[in-house]
PDB file of C-alpha atoms in Angstrom:
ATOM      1  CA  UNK A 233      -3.766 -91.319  21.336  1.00  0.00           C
ATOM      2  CA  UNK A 234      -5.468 -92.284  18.243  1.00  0.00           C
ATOM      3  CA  UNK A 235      -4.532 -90.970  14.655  1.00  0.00           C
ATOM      4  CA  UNK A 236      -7.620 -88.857  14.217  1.00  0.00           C
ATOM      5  CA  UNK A 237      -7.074 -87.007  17.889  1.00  0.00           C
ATOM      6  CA  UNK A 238      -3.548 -86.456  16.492  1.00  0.00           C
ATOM      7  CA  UNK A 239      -4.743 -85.287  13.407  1.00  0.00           C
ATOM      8  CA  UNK A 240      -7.289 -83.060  14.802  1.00  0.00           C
ATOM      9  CA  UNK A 241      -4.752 -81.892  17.643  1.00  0.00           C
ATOM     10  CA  UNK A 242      -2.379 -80.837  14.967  1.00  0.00           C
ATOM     11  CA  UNK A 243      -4.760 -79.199  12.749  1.00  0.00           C
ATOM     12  CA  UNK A 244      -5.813 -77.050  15.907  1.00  0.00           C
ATOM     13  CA  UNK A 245      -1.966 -76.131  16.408  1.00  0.00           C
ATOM     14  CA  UNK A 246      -1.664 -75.353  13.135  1.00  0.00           C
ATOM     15  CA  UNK A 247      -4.725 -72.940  13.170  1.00  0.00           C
ATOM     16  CA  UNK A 248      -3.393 -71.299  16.388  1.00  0.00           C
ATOM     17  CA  UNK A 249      -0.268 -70.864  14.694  1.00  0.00           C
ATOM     18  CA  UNK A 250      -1.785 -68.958  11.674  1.00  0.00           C
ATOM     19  CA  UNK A 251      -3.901 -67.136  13.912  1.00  0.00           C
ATOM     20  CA  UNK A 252      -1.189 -65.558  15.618  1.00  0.00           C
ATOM     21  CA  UNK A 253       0.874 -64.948  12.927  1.00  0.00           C
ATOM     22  CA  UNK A 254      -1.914 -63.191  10.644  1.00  0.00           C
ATOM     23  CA  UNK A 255      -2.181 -61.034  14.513  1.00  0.00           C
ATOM     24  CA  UNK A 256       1.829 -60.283  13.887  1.00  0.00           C
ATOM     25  CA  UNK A 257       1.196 -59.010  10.889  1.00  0.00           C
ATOM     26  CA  UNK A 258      -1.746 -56.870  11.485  1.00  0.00           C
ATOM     27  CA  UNK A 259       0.343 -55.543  14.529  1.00  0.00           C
ATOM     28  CA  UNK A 260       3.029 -54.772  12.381  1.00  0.00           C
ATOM     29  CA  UNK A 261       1.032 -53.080   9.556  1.00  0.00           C
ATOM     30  CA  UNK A 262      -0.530 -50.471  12.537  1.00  0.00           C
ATOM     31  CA  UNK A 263       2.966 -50.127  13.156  1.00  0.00           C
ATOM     32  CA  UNK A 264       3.706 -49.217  10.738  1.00  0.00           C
ATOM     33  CA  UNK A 265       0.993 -46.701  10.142  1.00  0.00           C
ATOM     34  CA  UNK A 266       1.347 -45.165  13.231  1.00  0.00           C
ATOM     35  CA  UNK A 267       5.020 -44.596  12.394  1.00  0.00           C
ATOM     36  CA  UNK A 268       3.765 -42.910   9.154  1.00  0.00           C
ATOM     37  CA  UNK A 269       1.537 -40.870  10.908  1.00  0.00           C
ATOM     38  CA  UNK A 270       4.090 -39.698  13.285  1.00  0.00           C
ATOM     39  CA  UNK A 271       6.318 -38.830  10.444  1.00  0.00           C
ATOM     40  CA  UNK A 272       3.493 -36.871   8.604  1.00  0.00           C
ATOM     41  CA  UNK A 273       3.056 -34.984  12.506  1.00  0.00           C
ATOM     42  CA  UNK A 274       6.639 -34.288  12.789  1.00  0.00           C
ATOM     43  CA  UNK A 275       7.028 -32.484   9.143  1.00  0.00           C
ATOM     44  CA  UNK A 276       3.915 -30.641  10.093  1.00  0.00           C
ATOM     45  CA  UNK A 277       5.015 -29.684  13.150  1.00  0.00           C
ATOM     46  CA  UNK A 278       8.156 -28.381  11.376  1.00  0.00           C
ATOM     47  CA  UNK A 279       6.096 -26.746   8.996  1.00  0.00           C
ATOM     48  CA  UNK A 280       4.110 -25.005  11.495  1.00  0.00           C
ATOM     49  CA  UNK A 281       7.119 -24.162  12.637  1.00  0.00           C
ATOM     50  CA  UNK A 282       8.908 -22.283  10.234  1.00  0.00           C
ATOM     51  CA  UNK A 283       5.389 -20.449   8.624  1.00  0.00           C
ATOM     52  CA  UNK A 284       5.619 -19.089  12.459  1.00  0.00           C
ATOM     53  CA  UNK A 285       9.142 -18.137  12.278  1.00  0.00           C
ATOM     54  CA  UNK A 286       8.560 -16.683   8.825  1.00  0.00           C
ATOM     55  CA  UNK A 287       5.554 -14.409  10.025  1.00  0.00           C
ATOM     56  CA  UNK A 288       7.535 -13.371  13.487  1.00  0.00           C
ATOM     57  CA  UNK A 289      10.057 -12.069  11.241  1.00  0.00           C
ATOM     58  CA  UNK A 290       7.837  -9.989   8.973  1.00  0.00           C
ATOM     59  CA  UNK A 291       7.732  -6.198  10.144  1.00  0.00           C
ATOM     60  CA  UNK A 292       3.714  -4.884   9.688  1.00  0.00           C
ATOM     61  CA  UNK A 293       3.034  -2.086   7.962  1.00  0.00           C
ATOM     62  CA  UNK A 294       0.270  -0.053   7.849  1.00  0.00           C
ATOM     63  CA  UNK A 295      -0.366   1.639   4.537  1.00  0.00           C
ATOM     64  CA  UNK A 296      -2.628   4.788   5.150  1.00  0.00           C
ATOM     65  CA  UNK A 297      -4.035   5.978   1.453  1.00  0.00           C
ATOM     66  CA  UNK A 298      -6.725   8.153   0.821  1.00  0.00           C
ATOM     67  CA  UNK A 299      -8.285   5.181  -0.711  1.00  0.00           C
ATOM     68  CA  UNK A 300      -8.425   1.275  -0.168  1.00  0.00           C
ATOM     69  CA  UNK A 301      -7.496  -1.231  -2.715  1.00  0.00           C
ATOM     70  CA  UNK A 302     -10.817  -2.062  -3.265  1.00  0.00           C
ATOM     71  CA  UNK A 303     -14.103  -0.654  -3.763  1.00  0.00           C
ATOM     72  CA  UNK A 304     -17.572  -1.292  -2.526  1.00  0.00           C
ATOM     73  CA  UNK A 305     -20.500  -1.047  -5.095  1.00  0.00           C
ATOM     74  CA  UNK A 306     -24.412  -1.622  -4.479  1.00  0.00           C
ATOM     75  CA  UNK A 307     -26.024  -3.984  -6.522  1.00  0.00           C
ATOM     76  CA  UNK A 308     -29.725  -2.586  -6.708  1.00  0.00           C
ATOM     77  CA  UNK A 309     -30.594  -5.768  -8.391  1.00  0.00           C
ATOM     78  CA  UNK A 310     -29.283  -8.184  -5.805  1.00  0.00           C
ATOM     79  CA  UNK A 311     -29.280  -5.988  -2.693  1.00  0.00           C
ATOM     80  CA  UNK A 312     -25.662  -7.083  -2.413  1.00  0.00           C
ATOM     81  CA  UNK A 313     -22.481  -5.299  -2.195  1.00  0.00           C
ATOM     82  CA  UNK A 314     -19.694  -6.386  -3.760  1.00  0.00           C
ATOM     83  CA  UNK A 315     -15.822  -5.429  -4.118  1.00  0.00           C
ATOM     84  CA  UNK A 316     -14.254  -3.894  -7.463  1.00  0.00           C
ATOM     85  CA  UNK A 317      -9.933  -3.684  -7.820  1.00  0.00           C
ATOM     86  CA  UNK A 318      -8.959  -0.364  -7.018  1.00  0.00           C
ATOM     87  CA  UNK A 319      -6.392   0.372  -9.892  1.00  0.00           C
ATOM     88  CA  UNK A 320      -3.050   2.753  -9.369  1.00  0.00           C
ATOM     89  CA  UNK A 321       0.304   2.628  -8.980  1.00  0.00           C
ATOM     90  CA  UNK A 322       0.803   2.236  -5.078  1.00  0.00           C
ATOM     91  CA  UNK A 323      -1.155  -0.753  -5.177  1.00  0.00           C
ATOM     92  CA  UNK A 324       0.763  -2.037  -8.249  1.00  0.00           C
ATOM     93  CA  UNK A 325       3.808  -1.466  -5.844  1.00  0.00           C
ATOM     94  CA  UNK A 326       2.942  -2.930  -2.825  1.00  0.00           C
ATOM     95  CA  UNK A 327       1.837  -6.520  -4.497  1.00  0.00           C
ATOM     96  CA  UNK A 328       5.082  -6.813  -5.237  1.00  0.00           C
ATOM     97  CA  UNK A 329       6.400  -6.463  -1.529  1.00  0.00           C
ATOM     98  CA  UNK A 330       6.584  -9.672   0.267  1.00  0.00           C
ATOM     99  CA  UNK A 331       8.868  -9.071   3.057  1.00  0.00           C
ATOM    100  CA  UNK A 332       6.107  -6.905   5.065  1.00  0.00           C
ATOM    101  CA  UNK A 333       2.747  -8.121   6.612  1.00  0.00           C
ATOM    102  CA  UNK A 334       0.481  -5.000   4.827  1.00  0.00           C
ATOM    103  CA  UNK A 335      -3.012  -3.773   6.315  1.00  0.00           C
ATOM    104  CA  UNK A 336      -4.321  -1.006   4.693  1.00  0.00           C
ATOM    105  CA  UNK A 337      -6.357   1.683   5.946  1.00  0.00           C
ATOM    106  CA  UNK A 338      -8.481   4.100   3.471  1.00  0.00           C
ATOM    107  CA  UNK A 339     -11.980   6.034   2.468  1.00  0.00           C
ATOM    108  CA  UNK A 340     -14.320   3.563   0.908  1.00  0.00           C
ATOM    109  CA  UNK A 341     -14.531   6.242  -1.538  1.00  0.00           C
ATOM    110  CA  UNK A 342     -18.449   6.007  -1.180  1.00  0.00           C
ATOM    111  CA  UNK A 343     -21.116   6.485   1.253  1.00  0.00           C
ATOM    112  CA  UNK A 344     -22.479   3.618   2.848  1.00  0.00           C
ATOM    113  CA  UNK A 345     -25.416   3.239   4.941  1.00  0.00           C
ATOM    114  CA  UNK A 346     -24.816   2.582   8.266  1.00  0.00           C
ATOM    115  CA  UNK A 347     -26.589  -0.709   8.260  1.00  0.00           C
ATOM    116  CA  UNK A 348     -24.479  -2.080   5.879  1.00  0.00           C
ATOM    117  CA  UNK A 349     -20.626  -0.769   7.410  1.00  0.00           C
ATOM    118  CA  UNK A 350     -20.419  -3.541  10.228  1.00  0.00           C
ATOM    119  CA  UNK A 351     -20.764  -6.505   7.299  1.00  0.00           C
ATOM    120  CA  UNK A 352     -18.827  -4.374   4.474  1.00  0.00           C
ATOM    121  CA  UNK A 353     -15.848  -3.854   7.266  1.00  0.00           C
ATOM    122  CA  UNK A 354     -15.784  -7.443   8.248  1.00  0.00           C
ATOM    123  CA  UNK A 355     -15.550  -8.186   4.554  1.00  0.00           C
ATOM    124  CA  UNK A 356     -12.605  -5.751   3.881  1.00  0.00           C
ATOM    125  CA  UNK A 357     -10.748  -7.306   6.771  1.00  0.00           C
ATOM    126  CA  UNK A 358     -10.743 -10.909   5.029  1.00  0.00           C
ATOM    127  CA  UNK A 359      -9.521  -9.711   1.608  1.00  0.00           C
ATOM    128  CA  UNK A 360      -6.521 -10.583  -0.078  1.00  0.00           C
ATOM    129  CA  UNK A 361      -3.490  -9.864  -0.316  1.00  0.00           C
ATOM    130  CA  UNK A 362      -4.271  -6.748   1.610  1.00  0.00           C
ATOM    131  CA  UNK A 363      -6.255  -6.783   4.958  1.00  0.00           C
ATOM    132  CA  UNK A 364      -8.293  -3.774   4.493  1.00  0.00           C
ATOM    133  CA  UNK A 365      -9.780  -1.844   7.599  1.00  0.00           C
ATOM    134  CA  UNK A 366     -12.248   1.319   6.289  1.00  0.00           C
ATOM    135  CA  UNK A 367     -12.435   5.212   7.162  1.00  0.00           C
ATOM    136  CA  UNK A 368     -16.238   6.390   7.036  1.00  0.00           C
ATOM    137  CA  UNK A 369     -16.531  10.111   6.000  1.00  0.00           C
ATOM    138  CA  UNK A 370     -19.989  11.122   5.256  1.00  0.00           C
ATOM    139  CA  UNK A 371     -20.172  13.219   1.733  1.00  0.00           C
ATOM    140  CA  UNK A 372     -19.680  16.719   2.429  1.00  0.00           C
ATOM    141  CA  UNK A 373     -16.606  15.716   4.582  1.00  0.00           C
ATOM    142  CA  UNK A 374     -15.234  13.577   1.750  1.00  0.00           C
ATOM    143  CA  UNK A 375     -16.130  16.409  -0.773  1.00  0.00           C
ATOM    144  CA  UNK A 376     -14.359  19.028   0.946  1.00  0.00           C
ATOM    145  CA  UNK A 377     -11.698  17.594   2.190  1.00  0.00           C
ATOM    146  CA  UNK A 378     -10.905  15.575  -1.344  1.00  0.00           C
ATOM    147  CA  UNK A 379     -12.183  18.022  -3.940  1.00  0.00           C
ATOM    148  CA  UNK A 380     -12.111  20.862  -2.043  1.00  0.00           C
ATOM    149  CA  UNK A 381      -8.973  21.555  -0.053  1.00  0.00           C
ATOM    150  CA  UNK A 382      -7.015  18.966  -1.026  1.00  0.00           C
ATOM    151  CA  UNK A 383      -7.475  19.117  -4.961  1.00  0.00           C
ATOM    152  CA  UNK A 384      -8.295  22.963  -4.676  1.00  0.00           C
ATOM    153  CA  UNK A 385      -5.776  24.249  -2.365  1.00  0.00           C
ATOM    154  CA  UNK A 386      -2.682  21.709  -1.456  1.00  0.00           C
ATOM    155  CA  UNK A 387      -2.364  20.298  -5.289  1.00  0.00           C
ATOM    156  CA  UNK A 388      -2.188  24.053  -6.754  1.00  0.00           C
ATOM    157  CA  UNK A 389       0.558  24.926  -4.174  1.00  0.00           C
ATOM    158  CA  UNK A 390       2.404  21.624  -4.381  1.00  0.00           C
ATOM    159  CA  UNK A 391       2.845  22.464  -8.507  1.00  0.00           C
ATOM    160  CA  UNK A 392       3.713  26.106  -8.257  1.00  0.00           C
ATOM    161  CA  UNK A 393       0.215  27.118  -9.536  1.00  0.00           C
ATOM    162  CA  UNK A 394      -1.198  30.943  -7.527  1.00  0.00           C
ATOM    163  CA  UNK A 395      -4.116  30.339  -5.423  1.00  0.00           C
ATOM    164  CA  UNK A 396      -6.664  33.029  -6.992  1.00  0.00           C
ATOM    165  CA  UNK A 397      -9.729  31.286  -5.204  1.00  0.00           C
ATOM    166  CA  UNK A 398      -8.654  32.006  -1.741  1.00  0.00           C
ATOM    167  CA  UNK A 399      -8.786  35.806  -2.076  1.00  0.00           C
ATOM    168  CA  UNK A 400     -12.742  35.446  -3.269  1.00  0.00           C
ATOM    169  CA  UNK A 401     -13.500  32.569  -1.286  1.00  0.00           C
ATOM    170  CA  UNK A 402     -12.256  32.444   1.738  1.00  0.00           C
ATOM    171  CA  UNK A 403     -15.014  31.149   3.679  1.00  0.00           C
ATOM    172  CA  UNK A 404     -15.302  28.262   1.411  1.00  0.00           C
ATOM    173  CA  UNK A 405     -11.296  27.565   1.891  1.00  0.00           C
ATOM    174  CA  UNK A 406     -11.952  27.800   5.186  1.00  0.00           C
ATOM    175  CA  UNK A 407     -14.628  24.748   5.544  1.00  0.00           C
ATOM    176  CA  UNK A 408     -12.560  22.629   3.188  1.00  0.00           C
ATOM    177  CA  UNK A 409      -9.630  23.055   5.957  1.00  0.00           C
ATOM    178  CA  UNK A 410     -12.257  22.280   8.462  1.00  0.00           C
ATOM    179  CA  UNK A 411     -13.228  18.882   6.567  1.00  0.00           C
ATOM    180  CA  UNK A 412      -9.191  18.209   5.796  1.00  0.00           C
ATOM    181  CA  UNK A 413      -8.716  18.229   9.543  1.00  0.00           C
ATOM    182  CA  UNK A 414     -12.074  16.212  10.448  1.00  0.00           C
ATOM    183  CA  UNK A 415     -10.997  13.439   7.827  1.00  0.00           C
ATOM    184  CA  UNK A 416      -6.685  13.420   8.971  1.00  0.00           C
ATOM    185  CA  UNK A 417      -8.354  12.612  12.350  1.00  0.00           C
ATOM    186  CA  UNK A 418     -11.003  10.222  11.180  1.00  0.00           C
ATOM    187  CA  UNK A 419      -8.035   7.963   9.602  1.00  0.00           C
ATOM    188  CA  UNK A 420      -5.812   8.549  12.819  1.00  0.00           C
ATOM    189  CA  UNK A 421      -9.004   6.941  15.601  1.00  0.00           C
ATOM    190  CA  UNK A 422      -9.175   4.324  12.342  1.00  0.00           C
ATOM    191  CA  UNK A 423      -5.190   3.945  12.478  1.00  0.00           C
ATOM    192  CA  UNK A 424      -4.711   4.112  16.618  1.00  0.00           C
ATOM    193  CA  UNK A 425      -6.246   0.988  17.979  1.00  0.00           C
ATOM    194  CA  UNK A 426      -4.815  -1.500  15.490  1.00  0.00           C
ATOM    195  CA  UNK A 427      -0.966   0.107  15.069  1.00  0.00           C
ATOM    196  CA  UNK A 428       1.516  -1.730  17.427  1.00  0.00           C
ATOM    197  CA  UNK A 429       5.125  -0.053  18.848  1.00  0.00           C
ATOM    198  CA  UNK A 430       6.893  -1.864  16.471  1.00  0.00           C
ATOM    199  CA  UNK A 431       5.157  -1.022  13.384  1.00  0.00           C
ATOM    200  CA  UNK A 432       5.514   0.544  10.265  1.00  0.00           C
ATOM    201  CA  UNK A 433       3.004   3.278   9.482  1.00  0.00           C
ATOM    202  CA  UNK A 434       3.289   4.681   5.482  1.00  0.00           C
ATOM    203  CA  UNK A 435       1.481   7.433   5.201  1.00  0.00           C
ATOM    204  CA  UNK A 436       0.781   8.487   1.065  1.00  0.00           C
ATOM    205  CA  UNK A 437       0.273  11.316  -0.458  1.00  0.00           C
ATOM    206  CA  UNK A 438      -0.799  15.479   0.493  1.00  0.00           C
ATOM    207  CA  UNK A 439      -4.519  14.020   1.448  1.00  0.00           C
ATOM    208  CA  UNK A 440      -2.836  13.030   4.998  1.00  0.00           C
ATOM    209  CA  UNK A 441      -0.208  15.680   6.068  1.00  0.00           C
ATOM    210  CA  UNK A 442      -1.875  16.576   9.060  1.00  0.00           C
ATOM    211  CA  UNK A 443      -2.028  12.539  10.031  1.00  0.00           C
ATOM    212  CA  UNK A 444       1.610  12.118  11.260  1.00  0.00           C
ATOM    213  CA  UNK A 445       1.257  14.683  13.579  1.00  0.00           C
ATOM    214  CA  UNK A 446      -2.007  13.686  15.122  1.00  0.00           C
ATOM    215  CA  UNK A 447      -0.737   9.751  15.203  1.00  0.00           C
ATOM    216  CA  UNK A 448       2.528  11.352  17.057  1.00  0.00           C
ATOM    217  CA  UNK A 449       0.477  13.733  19.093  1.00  0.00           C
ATOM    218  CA  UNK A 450      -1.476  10.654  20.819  1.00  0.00           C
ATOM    219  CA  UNK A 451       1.608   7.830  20.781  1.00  0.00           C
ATOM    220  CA  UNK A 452       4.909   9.449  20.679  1.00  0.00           C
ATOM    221  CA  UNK A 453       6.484   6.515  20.410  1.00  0.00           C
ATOM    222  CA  UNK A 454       5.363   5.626  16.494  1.00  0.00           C
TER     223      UNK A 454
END
């Protein structure tokens, strides 16, 4: 074999030889990756994991208020609606709470076309930190249940004060307990469908007496 066939015989080995090492180390560096990768999976799956655990363990509780956390306003210059903070102190008190999953279930505290409730519902269900769900009462209910019985009739007895107004208008007291009833019910088909067995239903202030007794009434076991 002549020198330059040696030559060219070892510079062909030697090429091979790089070659395959410069394919070890590519091998190794997707090894390497993939192990990285199936380190990133495995805390993710862990993570997963425990942010299930964590939400298995939270009780839900539904929070029935006159009013939602929020409040829907028209703009008449957009022809949008948007959402404004409801302020108080049982909203103040439940951000603080942490260790329950909260939906909350109230009068939009305005009347909204009924055009607009499918969107503005859909909308109240995505806010945060409170999943909102919304009780429609036209006007005159919301008038007469709000300002009327419960404001003119429940809040006088609650503080001790004589009810003068039902001796001269009793018809009127009557309707008002008429529209008290209509609304405790409206809240209770809001309340039905979405409370489970083991929930928590909070039910606030004089404005829903009669809504224990109608949620009892058609699931005995809340």
């Amino acid at each position: 074999m002549s020198t330059s066939t040696a030559m060219r015989n070892a510079a062909a080995e030697l090429e091979l030889a790089h070659k395959k090492r410069r394919e070890k180390d590519h091998e190794l560096r997707l090894m390497s990756k993939l192990q990285e990768l199936n380190r990133q999976l495995d805390a993710e799956r862990v993570r997963v994991k425990e942010k299930k655990k964590e939400e298995e363990q939270k009780t839900r509780l539904i929070v029935a208020a006159n009013r939602l956390p929020v409040t829907p306003a028209y703009d008449e210059e957009t022809g949008e609606w948007h959402f404004k903070r409801s302020s108080g102190g049982l909203v103040s008190a439940f951000l603080g709470v942490k260790t329950f999953e909260i939906t909350w279930i109230g009068w939009v505290g305005v009347d909204v076309p009924e055009e607009a409730r499918e969107g503005i519902a859909a909308r109240l269900r995505q806010q945060q930190p409170f999943r909102c769900i919304p009780v429609w009462l036209d006007e005159d209910t919301a008038d007469l249940y709000y300002n009327g019985f419960s404001n003119n009739v429940l809040w006088p007895l609650l503080h001790y004060i004589p009810l003068s107004m039902l001796d001269s208008h009793t018809t009127l007291a009557e309707t008002q307990w008429e529209a008290y009833q209509a609304a405790n019910k409206a809240f209770a088909d809001v309340i039905l469908p979405e409370v489970r067995e083991t929930d928590l239903v909070w039910v606030q202030d004089y404005h829903l007496m009669l809504l224990p007794k109608y949620l009892r009434d058609a699931s005995p076991q809340l």
